[in-house]
Coordinates of N, CA, C and O in Angstrom, one line a residue:
R1258 N 1.0 -1.1 -0.3 CA 0.2 -0.1 0.1 C 1.0 1.4 -0.1 O 0.5 2.3 -0.4
Y1259 N 1.9 1.6 1.0 CA 3.0 2.6 1.2 C 3.4 3.1 -0.3 O 3.6 3.8 -0.8
Q1260 N 4.1 1.6 -1.1 CA 4.5 2.0 -2.2 C 3.6 2.3 -3.2 O 4.3 3.2 -4.1
Y1261 N 2.4 1.6 -3.5 CA 0.9 2.4 -4.2 C 1.4 3.7 -4.5 O 1.0 4.2 -5.5
D1262 N 0.8 4.0 -3.0 CA 0.5 5.6 -2.6 C 1.9 6.5 -2.8 O 1.7 7.3 -3.8
K1263 N 3.3 6.0 -2.8 CA 4.5 6.9 -3.3 C 4.5 6.7 -5.1 O 4.7 7.8 -5.5
A1264 N 3.9 5.7 -5.6 CA 3.9 5.6 -7.1 C 3.0 6.8 -7.4 O 3.6 7.5 -8.7
E1265 N 2.1 6.7 -6.7 CA 0.9 7.8 -7.3 C 0.8 9.5 -7.3 O 0.5 10.2 -7.9
Q1266 N 2.3 9.8 -6.4 CA 2.4 10.5 -5.6 C 3.5 11.1 -6.6 O 3.3 12.1 -7.1
R1267 N 3.9 9.9 -6.9 CA 4.9 10.5 -8.3 C 4.7 10.8 -9.4 O 5.0 11.8 -9.9
K1268 N 3.8 10.2 -9.6 CA 3.1 10.4 -11.1 C 2.1 11.5 -11.2 O 2.5 12.3 -11.9
R1269 N 1.8 11.9 -10.1 CA 0.4 13.4 -9.7 C 1.8 14.5 -9.7 O 1.7 15.2 -10.6
E1270 N 3.3 14.1 -9.1 CA 4.5 15.5 -9.1 C 4.8 15.9 -10.6 O 4.8 16.4 -11.5
E1271 N 4.6 14.1 -11.7 CA 5.2 14.3 -13.0 C 4.1 15.2 -14.1 O 4.2 15.9 -14.7
M1272 N 2.8 14.7 -13.7 CA 1.8 15.6 -14.7 C 2.0 17.3 -13.9 O 1.8 17.3 -14.6
L1273 N 2.6 17.7 -12.6 CA 1.8 18.6 -12.6 C 3.0 19.4 -13.0 O 2.7 20.7 -13.3
R1274 N 4.5 18.8 -13.1 CA 5.4 19.1 -13.8 C 5.5 19.2 -15.5 O 5.8 20.5 -15.6
S1275 N 5.2 18.3 -15.7 CA 4.8 18.7 -17.1 C 3.3 19.9 -17.8 O 4.1 20.2 -18.4
L1276 N 2.6 19.6 -17.0 CA 1.6 21.0 -17.5 C 2.5 22.4 -16.8 O 2.4 23.3 -17.7
A1277 N 3.0 22.6 -15.5 CA 3.6 23.9 -15.5 C 4.9 24.0 -17.0 O 5.0 25.1 -17.1
N1278 N 5.2 22.9 -16.9 CA 6.2 23.3 -18.2 C 5.1 24.0 -20.0 O 5.7 25.3 -20.5
M1279 N 4.4 23.1 -19.7 CA 2.8 23.3 -20.9 C 3.4 24.8 -20.6 O 3.2 25.6 -21.8
S1280 N 2.6 25.3 -19.6 CA 2.2 26.6 -19.1 C 3.3 27.7 -19.5 O 2.9 28.7 -20.3
R1281 N 4.5 27.0 -19.3 CA 5.3 28.0 -19.1 C 5.8 28.6 -20.9 O 5.9 29.6 -21.3
E1282 N 5.3 27.3 -21.7 CA 6.0 27.8 -23.2 C 4.7 28.3 -23.6 O 5.0 29.0 -24.7
A1283 N 3.3 28.1 -23.3 CA 2.7 28.7 -23.8 C 2.6 30.2 -24.0 O 2.7 31.0 -24.6
E1284 N 3.2 30.7 -21.9 CA 3.3 32.1 -21.9 C 4.3 32.5 -22.7 O 4.4 33.4 -23.2
R1285 N 5.4 31.9 -22.9 CA 6.4 32.2 -23.8 C 6.4 32.8 -24.9 O 6.7 33.8 -25.6
E1286 N 5.4 31.6 -25.6 CA 4.8 32.1 -26.8 C 4.3 33.4 -27.3 O 4.2 33.8 -28.0
R1287 N 3.0 33.6 -26.1 CA 2.3 34.6 -26.0 C 3.2 35.8 -26.0 O 2.3 36.7 -26.7
L1288 N 3.7 35.6 -25.6 CA 4.7 37.0 -25.0 C 5.3 37.3 -26.1 O 5.8 38.6 -26.2
S1289 N 5.7 36.2 -26.7 CA 6.8 36.4 -28.0 C 6.7 35.5 -29.3 O 7.1 34.7 -29.8
P1290 N 5.2 36.5 -29.9 CA 5.0 35.8 -31.0 C 5.4 35.1 -32.2 O 6.7 36.0 -32.7
T1291 N 5.4 34.0 -33.2 CA 6.4 33.9 -34.1 C 6.5 35.1 -35.0 O 5.5 35.5 -35.6
P1292 N 7.9 35.4 -35.5 CA 7.5 36.9 -36.3 C 7.2 36.3 -37.7 O 7.3 35.1 -38.1
E1293 N 5.7 37.2 -38.4 CA 5.6 36.8 -39.2 C 6.8 37.0 -40.4 O 7.9 37.6 -40.9
P1294 N 6.6 35.9 -41.4 CA 6.9 35.7 -42.6 C 7.7 37.1 -43.2 O 7.0 37.8 -43.7
T1295 N 8.9 37.2 -44.1 CA 9.3 38.2 -44.5 C 10.4 37.9 -45.6 O 10.7 36.8 -45.8
V1296 N 10.3 38.7 -46.7 CA 11.4 38.4 -47.9 C 11.5 39.5 -48.5 O 11.3 40.8 -48.1
E1297 N 13.3 38.9 -49.0 CA 13.3 39.8 -49.4 C 13.4 40.4 -51.3 O 13.1 39.6 -52.0
E1298 N 13.3 41.5 -51.6 CA 12.3 42.3 -52.7 C 13.4 42.9 -53.2 O 13.2 43.7 -52.9
P1299 N 14.5 43.0 -54.1 CA 15.1 43.5 -54.8 C 14.4 45.1 -55.5 O 14.7 45.9 -55.4
R1300 N 13.3 44.2 -56.5 CA 12.8 45.7 -57.3 C 12.3 46.8 -56.7 O 12.1 46.2 -55.6
D1301 N 12.5 47.5 -57.0 CA 11.6 49.1 -56.8 C 10.4 49.1 -57.0 O 10.0 49.3 -58.1
V1302 N 9.4 49.1 -55.8 CA 7.8 49.1 -56.1 C 7.4 50.4 -57.5 O 6.7 49.6 -58.4
L1303 N 8.1 51.4 -57.0 CA 8.2 52.4 -58.5 C 8.5 52.4 -59.0 O 7.5 53.1 -60.4
D1304 N 9.1 51.8 -59.7 CA 9.9 50.9 -61.7 C 9.6 49.7 -61.5 O 10.6 49.0 -61.5
S1305 N 8.8 49.3 -61.1 CA 9.0 47.7 -61.9 C 7.5 47.2 -61.8 O 6.2 47.9 -62.0
T1306 N 7.1 45.9 -62.3 CA 5.9 45.2 -62.4 C 5.3 44.6 -60.9 O 3.9 44.5 -60.7
L1307 N 5.6 45.0 -59.4 CA 5.1 44.9 -58.5 C 3.9 45.1 -58.2 O 2.8 45.2 -57.7
P1308 N 3.2 46.4 -58.7 CA 2.0 46.8 -58.8 C 1.2 46.1 -58.9 O 0.2 45.6 -58.2
Q1309 N 1.2 45.3 -60.1 CA 0.2 44.8 -60.9 C 0.4 43.4 -60.2 O -1.1 43.1 -59.7
E1310 N 1.4 43.0 -59.6 CA 1.3 41.3 -58.9 C 0.5 41.7 -57.5 O 0.1 40.8 -57.0
Y1311 N 1.0 42.8 -56.4 CA 0.0 43.7 -55.9 C -1.2 43.1 -55.9 O -1.9 42.7 -55.1
L1312 N -1.6 44.0 -56.9 CA -3.3 43.8 -56.9 C -4.1 42.5 -57.5 O -4.6 42.2 -56.7
E1313 N -3.0 42.1 -58.0 CA -3.6 40.5 -57.7 C -3.3 39.9 -56.9 O -4.5 39.2 -56.7
Q1314 N -2.9 39.4 -56.0 CA -2.5 39.1 -54.8 C -3.8 39.2 -54.3 O -4.5 38.8 -53.5
I1315 N -3.8 41.3 -53.8 CA -5.1 41.3 -53.1 C -6.5 41.2 -53.9 O -7.4 40.5 -53.0
R1316 N -6.8 40.7 -55.5 CA -7.9 40.4 -55.6 C -8.4 38.7 -55.1 O -8.9 38.8 -54.9
Q1317 N -7.1 38.2 -54.9 CA -7.2 36.9 -54.4 C -7.7 36.8 -53.5 O -8.3 36.1 -52.6
A1318 N -7.3 37.6 -52.5 CA -7.3 38.0 -51.0 C -8.9 37.9 -50.9 O -9.3 37.2 -50.0
V1319 N -8.8 39.3 -51.7 CA -10.9 39.4 -51.3 C -12.0 38.3 -52.1 O -12.8 38.2 -51.6
G1320 N -11.6 37.9 -53.2 CA -12.2 36.9 -53.5 C -13.8 36.9 -54.3 O -14.2 35.4 -54.4
Q1321 N -13.6 37.6 -54.6 CA -14.7 37.9 -55.6 C -14.4 39.7 -56.1 O -13.8 40.0 -55.5
D1322 N -15.7 39.7 -57.3 CA -15.2 40.7 -57.7 C -15.4 42.3 -56.7 O -16.0 41.8 -56.1
F1323 N -14.9 43.0 -57.5 CA -14.9 44.6 -56.6 C -14.3 45.6 -57.1 O -13.8 45.7 -58.2
K1324 N -14.8 46.8 -56.8 CA -14.4 48.1 -57.2 C -13.6 49.0 -56.6 O -13.1 48.7 -54.8
L1325 N -12.6 50.1 -56.9 CA -11.5 50.4 -55.7 C -12.3 51.8 -55.7 O -12.3 52.8 -56.2
L1326 N -12.0 52.1 -54.5 CA -12.0 53.4 -53.8 C -11.1 54.1 -53.9 O -11.0 55.8 -54.4
D1327 N -10.2 53.8 -54.0 CA -8.4 54.5 -53.6 C -7.4 53.2 -53.7 O -8.0 51.9 -53.2
L1328 N -6.3 54.0 -54.9 CA -5.7 52.8 -54.8 C -4.2 53.7 -54.6 O -3.9 54.6 -55.4
R1329 N -3.3 53.0 -53.2 CA -2.1 53.7 -53.4 C -0.8 52.9 -53.7 O -1.0 51.8 -53.0
V1330 N 0.4 53.4 -54.4 CA 1.4 52.9 -55.1 C 2.5 53.2 -54.0 O 2.6 54.4 -54.2
H1331 N 3.2 52.9 -52.7 CA 4.4 53.5 -52.4 C 5.3 52.9 -52.2 O 5.6 51.6 -52.6
E1332 N 6.6 53.2 -51.8 CA 7.7 52.6 -51.9 C 8.1 50.9 -51.1 O 8.3 50.5 -51.7
M1333 N 7.0 51.2 -50.1 CA 6.6 49.9 -49.3 C 6.0 48.8 -49.8 O 5.6 47.9 -48.9
G1334 N 4.8 49.6 -50.4 CA 4.4 48.2 -51.1 C 2.6 49.4 -51.7 O 3.0 50.3 -52.3
L1335 N 1.8 48.4 -51.7 CA 0.7 48.5 -52.2 C -0.8 49.0 -51.1 O -1.0 47.6 -50.2
S1336 N -1.7 49.7 -51.3 CA -3.0 49.7 -50.5 C -3.7 49.4 -51.1 O -3.8 51.1 -52.1
A1337 N -5.2 49.2 -50.7 CA -6.3 49.0 -52.0 C -7.6 48.9 -51.0 O -7.9 48.4 -50.2
K1338 N -8.4 50.3 -50.9 CA -9.8 50.6 -50.3 C -10.7 49.9 -51.3 O -10.9 50.2 -52.7
V1339 N -11.2 48.8 -50.9 CA -12.1 48.4 -52.5 C -13.8 47.3 -51.5 O -13.6 47.9 -50.3
S1340 N -14.6 48.0 -52.5 CA -15.3 47.7 -52.0 C -16.5 46.3 -53.1 O -16.3 46.4 -54.1
T1341 N -17.0 45.6 -52.4 CA -18.0 44.4 -53.0 C -19.2 45.0 -53.2 O -20.0 43.9 -54.1
D1342 N -19.9 45.6 -52.4 CA -21.4 45.8 -52.7 C -21.4 47.3 -52.7 O -23.0 47.3 -52.6
G1343 N -20.6 48.0 -53.4 CA -20.9 49.5 -53.7 C -21.3 50.4 -52.3 O -21.8 51.6 -52.4
E1344 N -21.2 49.8 -50.6 CA -21.5 50.7 -49.7 C -20.6 50.6 -48.7 O -20.5 51.8 -48.4
T1345 N -20.3 49.3 -48.4 CA -19.5 49.0 -48.1 C -17.6 49.5 -48.5 O -17.5 48.7 -49.5
V1346 N -16.8 49.9 -47.3 CA -15.3 49.7 -47.9 C -14.5 49.1 -46.9 O -14.8 49.0 -45.8
K1347 N -13.6 47.8 -47.6 CA -12.3 47.8 -46.7 C -11.4 47.7 -47.2 O -10.7 48.0 -48.3
E1348 N -10.2 47.9 -46.3 CA -8.5 48.6 -47.0 C -8.0 46.8 -46.7 O -7.5 46.2 -45.8
Y1349 N -7.2 46.7 -47.7 CA -6.2 45.1 -47.8 C -5.2 45.9 -48.6 O -4.7 47.7 -49.6
R1350 N -3.7 45.5 -47.3 CA -1.9 46.0 -47.9 C -1.4 44.8 -48.4 O -1.6 44.2 -47.7
R1351 N -1.0 45.5 -49.3 CA 0.4 44.3 -49.5 C 1.9 44.8 -49.6 O 1.9 45.6 -50.5
W1352 N 2.9 44.6 -48.2 CA 3.8 45.5 -48.2 C 4.7 44.7 -48.9 O 4.7 43.6 -48.9
K1353 N 5.7 45.2 -49.2 CA 6.7 44.9 -50.1 C 7.8 43.7 -49.1 O 8.3 42.9 -49.8
H1354 N 7.9 43.8 -47.9 CA 8.6 43.0 -47.6 C 7.7 41.7 -46.4 O 8.8 41.0 -45.5
R1355 N 6.8 41.6 -47.0 CA 5.9 40.8 -46.2 C 5.5 39.6 -47.4 O 5.2 39.8 -48.2
K1356 N 5.0 38.3 -47.1 CA 4.9 37.6 -48.1 C 3.4 37.7 -48.3 O 2.8 37.1 -49.1
N1357 N 2.9 37.8 -47.1 CA 1.3 37.7 -47.3 C 0.4 39.4 -47.3 O 1.1 39.8 -46.9
V1358 N -1.1 38.9 -48.2 CA -1.8 40.5 -47.6 C -2.2 40.6 -46.5 O -2.7 39.6 -46.1
E1359 N -2.5 41.5 -45.8 CA -2.7 42.4 -44.9 C -4.4 43.0 -44.9 O -4.6 43.8 -45.8
G1360 N -4.9 42.2 -43.9 CA -6.4 42.3 -44.3 C -7.7 41.7 -44.2 O -7.3 40.6 -44.8
P1361 N -8.7 41.8 -44.5 CA -9.4 43.1 -44.5 C -9.7 44.0 -43.1 O -9.8 43.6 -41.9
F1362 N -9.3 45.6 -43.3 CA -9.4 46.6 -42.4 C -10.9 47.2 -42.9 O -11.0 47.8 -43.7
D1363 N -11.5 47.6 -41.6 CA -12.5 48.2 -42.1 C -11.9 49.3 -42.1 O -11.2 50.5 -41.7
V1364 N -13.2 50.3 -43.0 CA -12.8 51.8 -43.8 C -13.8 52.4 -43.7 O -15.0 52.4 -43.5
K1365 N -13.9 54.1 -42.4 CA -15.0 54.6 -41.7 C -15.0 56.1 -43.2 O -13.9 56.5 -43.6
I1366 N -16.4 55.4 -43.7 CA -17.1 56.6 -44.4 C -17.0 57.7 -44.7 O -18.3 57.4 -43.7
I1367 N -17.0 59.4 -44.7 CA -17.3 60.5 -44.1 C -17.9 60.8 -45.3 O -17.5 61.1 -46.1
G1368 N -18.5 61.8 -45.1 CA -19.4 62.7 -46.1 C -21.0 62.2 -47.1 O -21.3 60.9 -46.2
D1369 N -21.4 63.0 -47.4 CA -22.7 62.9 -47.7 C -23.0 62.2 -49.3 O -23.9 61.3 -49.4
G1370 N -21.8 62.2 -49.8 CA -21.8 61.0 -51.4 C -22.0 59.7 -51.1 O -21.6 59.2 -50.3
K1371 N -22.7 59.1 -52.1 CA -22.5 57.9 -52.2 C -21.2 57.4 -52.1 O -20.9 57.6 -53.2
V1372 N -20.5 55.7 -51.9 CA -19.8 55.1 -52.1 C -19.9 55.0 -53.8 O -18.7 54.9 -54.2
E1373 N -21.0 54.1 -53.7 CA -21.2 53.9 -55.0 C -20.1 54.5 -56.6 O -20.2 55.0 -57.3
D1374 N -20.7 56.2 -56.3 CA -20.5 56.9 -57.0 C -18.8 57.4 -57.4 O -18.9 58.0 -57.7
N1375 N -18.4 57.4 -56.6 CA -16.7 56.9 -56.2 C -16.1 55.9 -56.3 O -14.6 55.7 -56.1
L1376 N -16.4 54.9 -56.6 CA -16.1 53.8 -57.5 C -15.1 53.6 -59.1 O -15.8 53.7 -59.5
L1377 N -13.8 52.5 -58.9 CA -13.1 52.6 -60.1 C -13.4 51.2 -60.1 O -13.2 50.5 -59.5
E1378 N -13.3 50.8 -61.9 CA -13.1 49.5 -62.2 C -11.8 49.5 -62.2 O -10.9 50.2 -62.5
P1379 N -11.2 48.3 -61.9 CA -10.1 47.6 -61.5 C -8.8 47.7 -62.7 O -8.0 48.3 -62.9
A1380 N -10.3 47.4 -63.6 CA -9.7 47.2 -65.4 C -9.4 49.0 -66.0 O -8.6 48.9 -66.5
A1381 N -9.7 49.5 -65.1 CA -9.6 51.0 -65.9 C -7.9 51.7 -64.9 O -7.8 53.0 -65.3
V1382 N -7.8 50.6 -64.1 CA -6.2 52.0 -63.3 C -5.5 51.0 -63.9 O -5.0 49.5 -63.8
D1383 N -4.8 51.6 -64.5 CA -3.2 51.0 -65.2 C -1.9 51.0 -64.4 O -1.7 52.3 -64.2
L1384 N -2.0 50.3 -64.0 CA -0.8 50.3 -63.2 C 0.8 50.7 -64.1 O 1.6 50.5 -63.1
S1385 N 0.6 49.8 -65.2 CA 1.9 49.8 -65.8 C 2.6 51.4 -65.8 O 3.9 51.9 -66.4
L1386 N 1.5 52.3 -65.7 CA 1.8 53.6 -65.9 C 2.7 54.4 -64.7 O 3.3 55.5 -65.0
V1387 N 3.1 53.6 -63.6 CA 3.5 54.2 -62.4 C 4.8 54.5 -62.4 O 5.2 55.7 -62.0
P1388 N 6.4 53.8 -63.3 CA 7.1 54.5 -63.5 C 7.3 55.2 -64.1 O 8.0 55.8 -64.1
K1389 N 6.2 55.3 -65.5 CA 6.3 56.8 -66.1 C 5.5 57.8 -65.5 O 6.6 59.1 -65.7
L1390 N 5.2 58.0 -64.4 CA 4.2 58.9 -64.2 C 5.2 59.2 -62.7 O 5.4 60.8 -62.4
S1391 N 5.8 58.2 -62.3 CA 7.0 58.8 -61.1 C 7.8 59.8 -61.7 O 8.5 61.0 -61.1
K1392 N 8.4 59.4 -62.6 CA 9.6 59.8 -63.5 C 9.1 61.3 -64.3 O 9.8 62.3 -64.1
E1393 N 8.0 61.3 -64.5 CA 7.6 62.8 -65.1 C 7.2 63.8 -64.3 O 7.7 65.2 -64.3
A1394 N 6.8 63.5 -63.3 CA 6.3 64.0 -61.6 C 8.0 64.8 -61.3 O 7.6 65.7 -60.8
F1395 N 8.8 63.8 -61.6 CA 10.4 64.5 -60.7 C 10.5 65.5 -61.4 O 10.6 65.9 -60.9
E1396 N 10.5 65.3 -63.0 CA 11.1 66.6 -64.3 C 10.2 67.2 -63.9 O 10.2 68.5 -63.6
R1397 N 8.4 67.4 -63.8 CA 7.7 68.6 -63.8 C 7.9 69.4 -62.7 O 7.8 70.5 -62.5
A1398 N 8.3 68.8 -61.3 CA 7.9 69.6 -60.4 C 9.1 70.6 -60.1 O 8.9 71.1 -59.7
A1399 N 10.4 69.8 -60.5 CA 11.6 70.6 -60.2 C 12.1 70.8 -59.1 O 11.7 71.9 -58.6
F1400 N 12.0 70.0 -58.1 CA 11.3 70.1 -56.9 C 13.4 69.5 -56.0 O 13.5 68.6 -55.8
P1401 N 14.0 70.7 -56.1 CA 16.1 70.0 -55.6 C 15.4 69.3 -54.7 O 14.9 69.4 -53.6
D1402 N 16.5 68.5 -54.5 CA 16.5 67.1 -53.6 C 15.0 66.5 -52.9 O 15.2 65.8 -51.7
S1403 N 14.7 66.2 -53.9 CA 13.3 65.6 -53.6 C 13.2 64.0 -53.9 O 14.3 63.5 -54.5
K1404 N 12.1 63.3 -53.6 CA 11.8 62.1 -53.7 C 10.5 62.1 -54.0 O 9.7 62.3 -53.6
V1405 N 10.0 60.8 -54.8 CA 8.7 60.4 -55.0 C 8.3 59.5 -54.2 O 9.5 58.1 -54.5
D1406 N 7.3 59.7 -52.9 CA 7.2 58.6 -52.2 C 6.0 57.6 -52.6 O 6.1 56.6 -52.2
G1407 N 5.4 58.4 -53.6 CA 3.9 57.4 -53.7 C 3.3 57.9 -55.2 O 3.1 59.1 -55.5
A1408 N 2.2 57.2 -55.4 CA 1.4 57.3 -56.2 C -0.4 57.0 -55.9 O -0.2 55.7 -55.3
S1409 N -1.4 57.6 -56.2 CA -2.2 57.0 -55.9 C -3.6 57.2 -56.9 O -3.1 58.3 -57.8
I1410 N -4.4 56.2 -57.4 CA -5.9 57.0 -58.0 C -6.6 56.8 -57.1 O -7.2 55.7 -56.4
Q1411 N -7.7 57.8 -57.3 CA -8.9 58.1 -57.0 C -9.7 59.1 -57.6 O -9.1 60.1 -58.9
Y1412 N -10.8 59.6 -58.0 CA -11.9 60.5 -57.9 C -11.2 61.9 -57.4 O -11.2 61.6 -55.6
P1413 N -10.9 62.8 -57.7 CA -11.1 64.1 -57.1 C -11.6 64.0 -55.6 O -13.2 64.2 -56.3
L1414 N -11.6 64.8 -54.8 CA -12.9 65.2 -53.5 C -13.8 66.2 -53.6 O -14.9 66.0 -53.8
F1415 N -13.7 66.9 -54.7 CA -14.2 68.1 -55.6 C -14.1 67.8 -56.9 O -13.3 67.9 -57.2
R1416 N -15.1 67.8 -57.3 CA -15.1 67.5 -58.8 C -16.0 67.8 -59.5 O -17.2 67.6 -59.2
T1417 N -16.0 68.2 -61.4 CA -16.8 68.6 -61.6 C -17.9 68.1 -62.2 O -17.7 65.9 -62.8
K1418 N -19.3 67.5 -63.1 CA -19.7 66.3 -63.6 C -18.9 66.1 -64.9 O -18.4 66.7 -65.6
G1419 N -19.0 64.2 -64.7 CA -18.6 63.8 -65.9 C -16.5 64.0 -65.9 O -16.1 63.3 -66.6
Q1420 N -16.1 64.5 -64.6 CA -14.3 64.6 -64.0 C -14.4 63.3 -64.0 O -14.3 62.5 -62.7
G1421 N -13.3 62.8 -64.5 CA -12.5 61.0 -64.1 C -11.5 61.1 -63.0 O -11.4 62.0 -62.4
P1422 N -11.1 59.9 -62.6 CA -10.2 59.1 -61.5 C -9.1 60.6 -62.2 O -8.7 60.4 -63.4
E1423 N -7.8 60.4 -61.1 CA -6.5 61.1 -61.6 C -5.9 60.5 -60.7 O -5.7 60.3 -59.6
W1424 N -4.4 60.3 -61.0 CA -3.5 60.2 -60.7 C -2.7 60.9 -59.6 O -2.7 62.1 -60.1
T1425 N -2.4 61.4 -58.3 CA -1.2 62.0 -58.1 C -0.1 61.4 -57.4 O 0.3 60.1 -56.9
V1426 N 0.8 62.2 -58.0 CA 2.4 61.7 -57.4 C 2.8 62.2 -56.4 O 2.6 63.4 -56.7
N1427 N 3.3 62.1 -55.6 CA 3.5 62.5 -54.2 C 4.8 62.7 -54.0 O 5.7 61.6 -54.4
L1428 N 5.6 63.8 -54.0 CA 7.2 64.2 -53.4 C 7.3 64.7 -52.3 O 6.5 65.9 -51.9
S1429 N 8.7 64.5 -51.7 CA 9.2 65.2 -50.5 C 10.5 65.6 -50.5 O 11.4 64.9 -51.1
A1430 N 10.6 66.2 -49.6 CA 11.7 66.9 -49.6 C 12.1 67.3 -48.2 O 11.5 68.3 -47.4
K1431 N 13.6 67.3 -47.5 CA 13.6 68.0 -46.1 C 14.2 69.0 -46.6 O 15.5 68.9 -47.1
R1432 N 13.9 70.3 -45.4 CA 14.7 71.3 -45.2 C 15.0 71.8 -44.3 O 14.5 72.3 -43.7
G1433 N 16.4 70.9 -43.7 CA 16.9 71.6 -42.6 C 15.7 70.3 -42.0 O 16.1 69.2 -41.6
E1434 N 14.9 71.4 -40.8 CA 14.1 70.3 -39.7 C 13.2 70.1 -40.5 O 12.0 69.6 -39.7
K1435 N 12.4 70.9 -41.1 CA 11.5 70.9 -42.2 C 11.5 70.1 -43.3 O 12.0 69.7 -43.8
W1436 N 9.8 69.2 -43.3 CA 9.4 68.4 -44.6 C 8.9 68.9 -45.5 O 8.0 70.0 -45.3
E1437 N 8.9 69.6 -47.2 CA 8.3 70.3 -48.2 C 7.7 68.9 -49.0 O 8.1 68.3 -49.1
F1438 N 6.5 69.3 -49.7 CA 5.5 68.3 -50.2 C 5.3 69.1 -51.5 O 4.9 70.0 -51.2
K1439 N 5.3 68.2 -52.7 CA 4.8 68.5 -53.9 C 3.8 67.7 -54.4 O 4.5 66.5 -54.0
N1440 N 2.3 67.9 -55.2 CA 1.8 66.7 -55.7 C 1.8 67.2 -57.2 O 1.9 68.2 -57.4
V1441 N 1.8 66.4 -58.2 CA 1.9 66.5 -59.3 C 0.5 65.4 -59.8 O 0.5 64.0 -59.9
T1442 N -0.4 65.9 -60.4 CA -1.9 65.5 -61.1 C -1.5 64.8 -63.0 O -1.2 65.8 -63.6
F1443 N -2.5 63.3 -62.8 CA -2.4 62.9 -64.1 C -3.8 62.6 -64.4 O -4.0 62.4 -63.3
D1444 N -4.1 62.5 -65.6 CA -5.4 61.9 -65.9 C -5.1 60.4 -65.9 O -4.3 59.8 -65.1
A1445 N -6.5 59.6 -65.8 CA -6.5 58.4 -65.4 C -5.4 57.6 -66.4 O -4.7 56.4 -66.3
K1446 N -5.2 58.4 -67.6 CA -4.5 57.5 -69.5 C -3.1 58.0 -68.7 O -1.9 57.7 -69.3
G1447 N -3.0 59.3 -67.6 CA -1.6 59.5 -67.6 C -0.9 61.0 -68.1 O 0.2 61.1 -68.3
K1448 N -2.1 61.7 -68.5 CA -1.7 62.8 -69.2 C -1.6 63.8 -68.2 O -2.6 64.0 -67.2
F1449 N -0.7 64.9 -68.4 CA -0.1 65.3 -66.7 C -1.4 67.1 -67.2 O -2.1 66.5 -68.1
K1450 N -1.9 66.8 -65.8 CA -2.3 68.2 -65.5 C -1.8 69.2 -64.9 O -2.1 70.3 -65.2
E1451 N -1.3 69.6 -63.7 CA -0.9 70.2 -62.8 C 0.0 69.5 -62.0 O 0.2 68.5 -61.3
V1452 N 1.0 70.8 -61.1 CA 1.7 70.5 -59.7 C 1.1 71.1 -58.7 O 0.8 72.6 -59.6
R1453 N 0.8 70.5 -57.9 CA 0.3 71.6 -56.8 C 1.7 71.7 -55.3 O 2.2 70.6 -55.1
D1454 N 1.5 72.7 -54.9 CA 2.3 72.7 -53.4 C 1.4 72.6 -52.4 O 0.6 72.5 -52.2

């Protein structure tokens, strides 16, 4: 009887030790989650076919037809605000150093207009224009020591009847402690419109 009690006690102690180890391991994993997979991508997002590839990955992540409220290409990747129903909008992001698409994230819409009136067909967005627009914007801005940060396409905030979507290329330059910015706009087909400070 004594031997039996001792054996049972040892089993219980082993089980408690094992549970304590498992608990500590789980806590360690919770506090230091597995880092998200990263990738080395040598191509420049603003001067390659990466925007087309990233939009295709977002299309697969959405999993159904959608229209675009806003699409932004920047040196770190691509973000797209999409609507599958013409009323609600979700954002998806594909960063250059990540393996997977992030999202969907909820997008809060403000203003009186209908979302549906501001949506673009993805087929109407020519992402192959991005390298050309980046170069042309840099030349037209005549903005010393600046760099192109990104390009976006959407309908203008205030537009006249029949006015189409436009590309806006953003440039920035550091002047001492301050940053200065310029925007160069083009129509959806890449025709120059204006330089804005």
